[in-house]
Amino acid sequence: MDLVIVESPTKAKTLSKFLGSAYKIEASMGHVRDLPEKGGGLAIDVDHDFEPKYEVLASKKANVANLKRLAKDAKIIYLATDPDREGEAIAFHVQFLLGKHEFRRVTFHEITKTAIEEALKHPGVVNMPMVNAQQARRVLDRLVGYTLSPVLWRKVRRGLSAGRVQSVAVRLIVDKEREIQKFIPVEYWEIWVELRGTNYELRVELIKIGLKAAKIGDGESAKKVIVDLEKAKYIVSDITKEEQHSSPYPPFTTSLLQRAGSNVFSWSAKMTMQIAQSLYEHGYITYHRTDSFNLAAEAIAMARNYIGTTYGKEYLPASPRLYKTKAASAQEAHEAIRPTDVSRVGSDLTASGMTSRHQKLYDLIRARFMQCQMADARFDKTSILVSAGRYLLKAEGKRMIFDGYLKLGKTSDDVFLPEVTAGEVLSLIKVDPTQKFTNPPSRYSEAGLINELEKRGIGRPSTYAAIISTIQNRGYVIKEEKSFHPTAIGEAVVDFLVTNFGNIFAYEFTAKMETDLDLIAEGKKKWVPTVRDFWDPLALQVKKVEETGERVQVSVQSTGEKCPSCQTGEVVVRTGKFGKFLSCSTYPDCKFTKPYV
């Protein structure tokens, strides 16, 4: 009997539907070997090529013993963990622990009978460059966490911790908050005019004054324009009609799916990924950790056949749509996220554990995949220009003439304009001016933060959910009305790290490190020299900051009340991961806390 090792019991159960009795399928339950969780110190030998001191996790000892027992009777051991760096690392550690056996590495991007059989026909070996990239990330994060966190304890506050990528994410939120605080609103005016024709009314917006765009910045200027418009003669000067096309979006990648989960369902990235993981492991969608827009030819053919049969040939573009991935690090061998069987809809998900949330996310993935292979939506766009002396005004209308890919999406908000004639004279009903002010930059929502991280090359899509959860759990940021706000302690940590370790927590440096990790995974760079280049200057900086770095004070809001517990400090308002609360100013000496109402 051959042994197949995967990560989770759900994945094992799904595989068992397709593999016969000649295979025993067992789950590793995720990572089995890692750096010590607690009390093990740094566990990295910085003087000997950063050798990690791995150990079997306490919670996995019984599981490892079971895998060793099963391995004794196995002719071949197939390592079928996920097709990414994390999965490759799990396969490596399982292989190391099981000792001398015949191992074969198999990967598949969807859990279907065809994909599994194909993977078993073409096994490989553990991809060591990918393992090294994951190991380098683990070592880097450990070095930062275990060397900088004690510095934060001494220079800011006890119990704090630093993260190589998480702290940069907090910096984004802090920088955005300070940008908002510095923002000065600028006044501007919009002027609309309501006009009457022979048997219709028309609302137009002022767009030009003379040859220049209409920019009215104060009330006095607006009054002069209003007076002129109330006296003006209005003539239809031009009518243009054109057909516009709207093309569908590409299929989902990991980051796009996380952003959609936030925007459409108000889900956290963590929740979206948990539901996607379950859908993948049950065989409903392809692998959900991907930054590629690539689609298999068979998948495109499946979609086009379904679209043509179900909706008609007019909903099919002349040729399949192909989408180019912008990310240089994208693995084109991977596919975008799509359903494994396009004929299956959300209500067909009947496996145990499937909920309405699973159905919602599945339907979203399915619709996006179907749309990306459908014809453009087409619209008639009409523009009417009205002249009033030196003023030019405009009205725009839009009418859908073919829904195309929008058949599976939102309906069009048509704006109908009346039939007018060039040269027609219109009469004034009223001038409708509105005073407005420019808005400050928006705070990051979860979707917005993911977009910014990806745009700057900070972290990777598979890490975003963990990054966002971590910075909230540590109390560095809080989410209010779907937007992230930095806490006082978050601002203090960012100020300290940027002041004393600005090179390491610079956006560009963090992005470059991700590029280096990609190069390690591709076998184009060695992991030890990469880590050495990071560690040597960091170690010197840490020593210097410990000796000369100034302590940072965490700003708090005073209530003016004496602490009822110690009678020494005063009650202040602090912000933690669950929002504002009352505390003693002498914390941690006095532990008094009280809910903030």
GROMACS .gro file of N, CA and C in nm, residues 146-255:
model
  330
  146TYR      N    1   1.273   3.852   1.768
  146TYR     CA    2   1.345   3.822   1.891
  146TYR      C    3   1.453   3.923   1.926
  147THR      N    4   1.492   4.007   1.830
  147THR     CA    5   1.595   4.107   1.861
  147THR      C    6   1.535   4.246   1.884
  148LEU      N    7   1.430   4.280   1.811
  148LEU     CA    8   1.373   4.414   1.825
  148LEU      C    9   1.266   4.422   1.934
  149SER      N   10   1.196   4.313   1.958
  149SER     CA   11   1.091   4.318   2.061
  149SER      C   12   1.146   4.354   2.199
  150PRO      N   13   1.259   4.296   2.243
  150PRO     CA   14   1.315   4.337   2.373
  150PRO      C   15   1.352   4.485   2.378
  151VAL      N   16   1.395   4.540   2.262
  151VAL     CA   17   1.429   4.682   2.256
  151VAL      C   18   1.302   4.766   2.278
  152LEU      N   19   1.193   4.722   2.216
  152LEU     CA   20   1.065   4.792   2.236
  152LEU      C   21   1.021   4.787   2.381
  153TRP      N   22   1.046   4.674   2.447
  153TRP     CA   23   1.010   4.661   2.588
  153TRP      C   24   1.081   4.768   2.672
  154ARG      N   25   1.209   4.788   2.641
  154ARG     CA   26   1.288   4.881   2.722
  154ARG      C   27   1.265   5.027   2.683
  155LYS      N   28   1.237   5.052   2.556
  155LYS     CA   29   1.232   5.189   2.508
  155LYS      C   30   1.090   5.243   2.489
  156VAL      N   31   0.991   5.154   2.485
  156VAL     CA   32   0.852   5.202   2.466
  156VAL      C   33   0.762   5.150   2.578
  157ARG      N   34   0.736   5.018   2.578
  157ARG     CA   35   0.651   4.962   2.681
  157ARG      C   36   0.668   4.810   2.683
  158ARG      N   37   0.657   4.753   2.800
  158ARG     CA   38   0.669   4.608   2.814
  158ARG      C   39   0.557   4.537   2.738
  159GLY      N   40   0.591   4.419   2.686
  159GLY     CA   41   0.491   4.336   2.620
  159GLY      C   42   0.474   4.362   2.472
  160LEU      N   43   0.549   4.458   2.416
  160LEU     CA   44   0.535   4.490   2.275
  160LEU      C   45   0.618   4.395   2.189
  161SER      N   46   0.583   4.388   2.062
  161SER     CA   47   0.661   4.304   1.970
  161SER      C   48   0.667   4.372   1.835
  162ALA      N   49   0.776   4.344   1.763
  162ALA     CA   50   0.797   4.401   1.630
  162ALA      C   51   0.789   4.289   1.527
  163GLY      N   52   0.738   4.322   1.410
  163GLY     CA   53   0.732   4.226   1.301
  163GLY      C   54   0.789   4.287   1.176
  164ARG      N   55   0.864   4.209   1.101
  164ARG     CA   56   0.933   4.262   0.983
  164ARG      C   57   0.835   4.324   0.883
  165VAL      N   58   0.725   4.258   0.857
  165VAL     CA   59   0.626   4.308   0.761
  165VAL      C   60   0.508   4.373   0.833
  166GLN      N   61   0.468   4.316   0.947
  166GLN     CA   62   0.352   4.371   1.019
  166GLN      C   63   0.375   4.516   1.060
  167SER      N   64   0.497   4.546   1.107
  167SER     CA   65   0.524   4.683   1.152
  167SER      C   66   0.517   4.781   1.036
  168VAL      N   67   0.553   4.735   0.916
  168VAL     CA   68   0.544   4.822   0.798
  168VAL      C   69   0.397   4.845   0.762
  169ALA      N   70   0.314   4.743   0.781
  169ALA     CA   71   0.170   4.760   0.756
  169ALA      C   72   0.111   4.863   0.853
  170VAL      N   73   0.155   4.858   0.979
  170VAL     CA   74   0.110   4.957   1.078
  170VAL      C   75   0.157   5.096   1.036
  171ARG      N   76   0.278   5.103   0.984
  171ARG     CA   77   0.331   5.233   0.940
  171ARG      C   78   0.242   5.293   0.831
  172LEU      N   79   0.194   5.211   0.739
  172LEU     CA   80   0.104   5.261   0.635
  172LEU      C   81  -0.018   5.329   0.697
  173ILE      N   82  -0.075   5.265   0.798
  173ILE     CA   83  -0.196   5.317   0.863
  173ILE      C   84  -0.164   5.444   0.942
  174VAL      N   85  -0.049   5.447   1.008
  174VAL     CA   86  -0.007   5.567   1.082
  174VAL      C   87   0.019   5.683   0.986
  175ASP      N   88   0.090   5.655   0.878
  175ASP     CA   89   0.119   5.761   0.780
  175ASP      C   90  -0.009   5.817   0.720
  176LYS      N   91  -0.105   5.729   0.693
  176LYS     CA   92  -0.233   5.775   0.637
  176LYS      C   93  -0.307   5.864   0.738
  177GLU      N   94  -0.305   5.826   0.866
  177GLU     CA   95  -0.373   5.904   0.970
  177GLU      C   96  -0.312   6.044   0.980
  178ARG      N   97  -0.181   6.052   0.971
  178ARG     CA   98  -0.115   6.182   0.981
  178ARG      C   99  -0.139   6.267   0.856
  179GLU      N  100  -0.153   6.201   0.744
  179GLU     CA  101  -0.189   6.272   0.621
  179GLU      C  102  -0.328   6.334   0.634
  180ILE      N  103  -0.420   6.259   0.697
  180ILE     CA  104  -0.555   6.309   0.720
  180ILE      C  105  -0.553   6.427   0.816
  181GLN      N  106  -0.472   6.416   0.922
  181GLN     CA  107  -0.464   6.523   1.022
  181GLN      C  108  -0.409   6.653   0.963
  182LYS      N  109  -0.319   6.642   0.865
  182LYS     CA  110  -0.259   6.760   0.803
  182LYS      C  111  -0.346   6.820   0.693
  183PHE      N  112  -0.449   6.748   0.655
  183PHE     CA  113  -0.529   6.790   0.540
  183PHE      C  114  -0.604   6.920   0.567
  184ILE      N  115  -0.600   7.010   0.473
  184ILE     CA  116  -0.675   7.137   0.481
  184ILE      C  117  -0.779   7.137   0.368
  185PRO      N  118  -0.909   7.139   0.400
  185PRO     CA  119  -1.013   7.137   0.296
  185PRO      C  120  -1.003   7.259   0.205
  186VAL      N  121  -1.030   7.238   0.079
  186VAL     CA  122  -1.029   7.346  -0.020
  186VAL      C  123  -1.171   7.362  -0.073
  187GLU      N  124  -1.219   7.486  -0.072
  187GLU     CA  125  -1.355   7.516  -0.120
  187GLU      C  126  -1.362   7.508  -0.271
  188TYR      N  127  -1.474   7.457  -0.323
  188TYR     CA  128  -1.501   7.465  -0.467
  188TYR      C  129  -1.653   7.461  -0.487
  189TRP      N  130  -1.696   7.504  -0.606
  189TRP     CA  131  -1.840   7.513  -0.634
  189TRP      C  132  -1.874   7.433  -0.760
  190GLU      N  133  -1.984   7.359  -0.751
  190GLU     CA  134  -2.043   7.296  -0.870
  190GLU      C  135  -2.167   7.375  -0.906
  191ILE      N  136  -2.185   7.401  -1.033
  191ILE     CA  137  -2.303   7.476  -1.077
  191ILE      C  138  -2.377   7.396  -1.183
  192TRP      N  139  -2.501   7.363  -1.150
  192TRP     CA  140  -2.590   7.294  -1.242
  192TRP      C  141  -2.700   7.393  -1.284
  193VAL      N  142  -2.752   7.369  -1.403
  193VAL     CA  143  -2.859   7.454  -1.454
  193VAL      C  144  -2.972   7.365  -1.506
  194GLU      N  145  -3.095   7.397  -1.464
  194GLU     CA  146  -3.212   7.325  -1.514
  194GLU      C  147  -3.277   7.406  -1.624
  195LEU      N  148  -3.296   7.340  -1.740
  195LEU     CA  149  -3.346   7.407  -1.860
  195LEU      C  150  -3.474   7.339  -1.910
  196ARG      N  151  -3.551   7.414  -1.988
  196ARG     CA  152  -3.674   7.358  -2.046
  196ARG      C  153  -3.671   7.372  -2.197
  197GLY      N  154  -3.705   7.260  -2.265
  197GLY     CA  155  -3.721   7.262  -2.410
  197GLY      C  156  -3.869   7.269  -2.445
  198THR      N  157  -3.901   7.222  -2.564
  198THR     CA  158  -4.041   7.229  -2.608
  198THR      C  159  -4.133   7.140  -2.524
  199ASN      N  160  -4.089   7.020  -2.496
  199ASN     CA  161  -4.173   6.929  -2.417
  199ASN      C  162  -4.089   6.842  -2.322
  200TYR      N  163  -3.979   6.899  -2.275
  200TYR     CA  164  -3.889   6.824  -2.187
  200TYR      C  165  -3.810   6.920  -2.099
  201GLU      N  166  -3.748   6.861  -1.996
  201GLU     CA  167  -3.656   6.936  -1.911
  201GLU      C  168  -3.518   6.871  -1.918
  202LEU      N  169  -3.415   6.950  -1.901
  202LEU     CA  170  -3.278   6.901  -1.914
  202LEU      C  171  -3.192   6.965  -1.805
  203ARG      N  172  -3.113   6.884  -1.736
  203ARG     CA  173  -3.023   6.932  -1.631
  203ARG      C  174  -2.880   6.921  -1.683
  204VAL      N  175  -2.809   7.033  -1.684
  204VAL     CA  176  -2.672   7.036  -1.738
  204VAL      C  177  -2.576   7.094  -1.635
  205GLU      N  178  -2.448   7.055  -1.646
  205GLU     CA  179  -2.345   7.101  -1.553
  205GLU      C  180  -2.249   7.195  -1.624
  206LEU      N  181  -2.211   7.303  -1.556
  206LEU     CA  182  -2.113   7.396  -1.609
  206LEU      C  183  -1.977   7.326  -1.614
  207ILE      N  184  -1.916   7.321  -1.735
  207ILE     CA  185  -1.786   7.253  -1.749
  207ILE      C  186  -1.674   7.345  -1.797
  208LYS      N  187  -1.711   7.456  -1.866
  208LYS     CA  188  -1.607   7.546  -1.916
  208LYS      C  189  -1.650   7.692  -1.903
  209ILE      N  190  -1.552   7.776  -1.875
  209ILE     CA  191  -1.569   7.920  -1.879
  209ILE      C  192  -1.466   7.972  -1.978
  210GLY      N  193  -1.512   8.018  -2.092
  210GLY     CA  194  -1.420   8.050  -2.199
  210GLY      C  195  -1.357   7.924  -2.253
  211LEU      N  196  -1.226   7.922  -2.261
  211LEU     CA  197  -1.155   7.803  -2.310
  211LEU      C  198  -1.103   7.715  -2.197
  212LYS      N  199  -1.126   7.757  -2.072
  212LYS     CA  200  -1.070   7.685  -1.958
  212LYS      C  201  -1.177   7.605  -1.884
  213ALA      N  202  -1.132   7.498  -1.817
  213ALA     CA  203  -1.224   7.419  -1.735
  213ALA      C  204  -1.280   7.507  -1.624
  214ALA      N  205  -1.407   7.486  -1.593
  214ALA     CA  206  -1.474   7.567  -1.491
  214ALA      C  207  -1.425   7.527  -1.352
  215LYS      N  208  -1.343   7.613  -1.293
  215LYS     CA  209  -1.295   7.592  -1.157
  215LYS      C  210  -1.331   7.713  -1.074
  216ILE      N  211  -1.431   7.698  -0.989
  216ILE     CA  212  -1.482   7.809  -0.909
  216ILE      C  213  -1.449   7.780  -0.764
  217GLY      N  214  -1.365   7.865  -0.703
  217GLY     CA  215  -1.309   7.833  -0.573
  217GLY      C  216  -1.366   7.909  -0.455
  218ASP      N  217  -1.458   8.001  -0.478
  218ASP     CA  218  -1.513   8.076  -0.364
  218ASP      C  219  -1.651   8.129  -0.398
  219GLY      N  220  -1.725   8.172  -0.296
  219GLY     CA  221  -1.861   8.217  -0.312
  219GLY      C  222  -1.875   8.341  -0.399
  220GLU      N  223  -1.779   8.435  -0.388
  220GLU     CA  224  -1.787   8.558  -0.466
  220GLU      C  225  -1.778   8.528  -0.616
  221SER      N  226  -1.684   8.439  -0.650
  221SER     CA  227  -1.670   8.400  -0.791
  221SER      C  228  -1.796   8.329  -0.839
  222ALA      N  229  -1.852   8.245  -0.752
  222ALA     CA  230  -1.973   8.171  -0.787
  222ALA      C  231  -2.089   8.267  -0.814
  223LYS      N  232  -2.103   8.373  -0.730
  223LYS     CA  233  -2.212   8.469  -0.747
  223LYS      C  234  -2.207   8.536  -0.885
  224LYS      N  235  -2.086   8.574  -0.929
  224LYS     CA  236  -2.070   8.639  -1.059
  224LYS      C  237  -2.114   8.546  -1.172
  225VAL      N  238  -2.077   8.420  -1.160
  225VAL     CA  239  -2.115   8.322  -1.263
  225VAL      C  240  -2.266   8.303  -1.262
  226ILE      N  241  -2.324   8.292  -1.143
  226ILE     CA  242  -2.469   8.271  -1.130
  226ILE      C  243  -2.546   8.386  -1.194
  227VAL      N  244  -2.503   8.510  -1.169
  227VAL     CA  245  -2.568   8.628  -1.228
  227VAL      C  246  -2.564   8.620  -1.379
  228ASP      N  247  -2.447   8.584  -1.434
  228ASP     CA  248  -2.433   8.572  -1.581
  228ASP      C  249  -2.525   8.464  -1.635
  229LEU      N  250  -2.530   8.349  -1.566
  229LEU     CA  251  -2.610   8.236  -1.616
  229LEU      C  252  -2.759   8.267  -1.608
  230GLU      N  253  -2.800   8.347  -1.511
  230GLU     CA  254  -2.942   8.381  -1.500
  230GLU      C  255  -2.987   8.476  -1.612
  231LYS      N  256  -2.890   8.542  -1.676
  231LYS     CA  257  -2.922   8.634  -1.786
  231LYS      C  258  -2.896   8.572  -1.923
  232ALA      N  259  -2.829   8.459  -1.926
  232ALA     CA  260  -2.777   8.404  -2.051
  232ALA      C  261  -2.887   8.345  -2.140
  233LYS      N  262  -2.853   8.332  -2.267
  233LYS     CA  263  -2.937   8.264  -2.366
  233LYS      C  264  -2.876   8.125  -2.387
  234TYR      N  265  -2.959   8.020  -2.379
  234TYR     CA  266  -2.910   7.883  -2.385
  234TYR      C  267  -2.945   7.820  -2.519
  235ILE      N  268  -2.841   7.767  -2.585
  235ILE     CA  269  -2.859   7.707  -2.717
  235ILE      C  270  -2.790   7.571  -2.719
  236VAL      N  271  -2.858   7.470  -2.771
  236VAL     CA  272  -2.796   7.337  -2.788
  236VAL      C  273  -2.691   7.350  -2.896
  237SER      N  274  -2.563   7.336  -2.857
  237SER     CA  275  -2.455   7.360  -2.953
  237SER      C  276  -2.400   7.233  -3.018
  238ASP      N  277  -2.417   7.118  -2.952
  238ASP     CA  278  -2.360   6.996  -3.011
  238ASP      C  279  -2.426   6.873  -2.947
  239ILE      N  280  -2.443   6.770  -3.026
  239ILE     CA  281  -2.495   6.640  -2.977
  239ILE      C  282  -2.405   6.531  -3.034
  240THR      N  283  -2.351   6.450  -2.948
  240THR     CA  284  -2.267   6.339  -2.995
  240THR      C  285  -2.320   6.208  -2.940
  241LYS      N  286  -2.319   6.106  -3.025
  241LYS     CA  287  -2.359   5.972  -2.984
  241LYS      C  288  -2.251   5.874  -3.026
  242GLU      N  289  -2.216   5.787  -2.935
  242GLU     CA  290  -2.115   5.686  -2.967
  242GLU      C  291  -2.144   5.558  -2.890
  243GLU      N  292  -2.097   5.449  -2.945
  243GLU     CA  293  -2.113   5.321  -2.877
  243GLU      C  294  -1.990   5.295  -2.792
  244GLN      N  295  -2.012   5.262  -2.665
  244GLN     CA  296  -1.902   5.229  -2.574
  244GLN      C  297  -1.908   5.083  -2.535
  245HIS      N  298  -1.790   5.027  -2.512
  245HIS     CA  299  -1.781   4.888  -2.470
  245HIS      C  300  -1.724   4.881  -2.328
  246SER      N  301  -1.772   4.788  -2.250
  246SER     CA  302  -1.719   4.761  -2.116
  246SER      C  303  -1.675   4.616  -2.111
  247SER      N  304  -1.549   4.594  -2.078
  247SER     CA  305  -1.494   4.458  -2.077
  247SER      C  306  -1.494   4.401  -1.936
  248PRO      N  307  -1.502   4.270  -1.923
  248PRO     CA  308  -1.504   4.209  -1.788
  248PRO      C  309  -1.368   4.215  -1.720
  249TYR      N  310  -1.372   4.202  -1.587
  249TYR     CA  311  -1.249   4.196  -1.508
  249TYR      C  312  -1.185   4.058  -1.525
  250PRO      N  313  -1.056   4.047  -1.494
  250PRO     CA  314  -0.990   3.916  -1.499
  250PRO      C  315  -1.042   3.827  -1.387
  251PRO      N  316  -1.010   3.698  -1.388
  251PRO     CA  317  -1.052   3.609  -1.280
  251PRO      C  318  -0.981   3.647  -1.151
  252PHE      N  319  -1.026   3.587  -1.042
  252PHE     CA  320  -0.971   3.621  -0.910
  252PHE      C  321  -0.830   3.566  -0.889
  253THR      N  322  -0.745   3.651  -0.831
  253THR     CA  323  -0.623   3.605  -0.765
  253THR      C  324  -0.650   3.612  -0.616
  254THR      N  325  -0.554   3.573  -0.535
  254THR     CA  326  -0.576   3.574  -0.390
  254THR      C  327  -0.611   3.714  -0.338
  255SER      N  328  -0.532   3.814  -0.376
  255SER     CA  329  -0.556   3.948  -0.323
  255SER      C  330  -0.688   4.004  -0.373
   0.00000   0.00000   0.00000
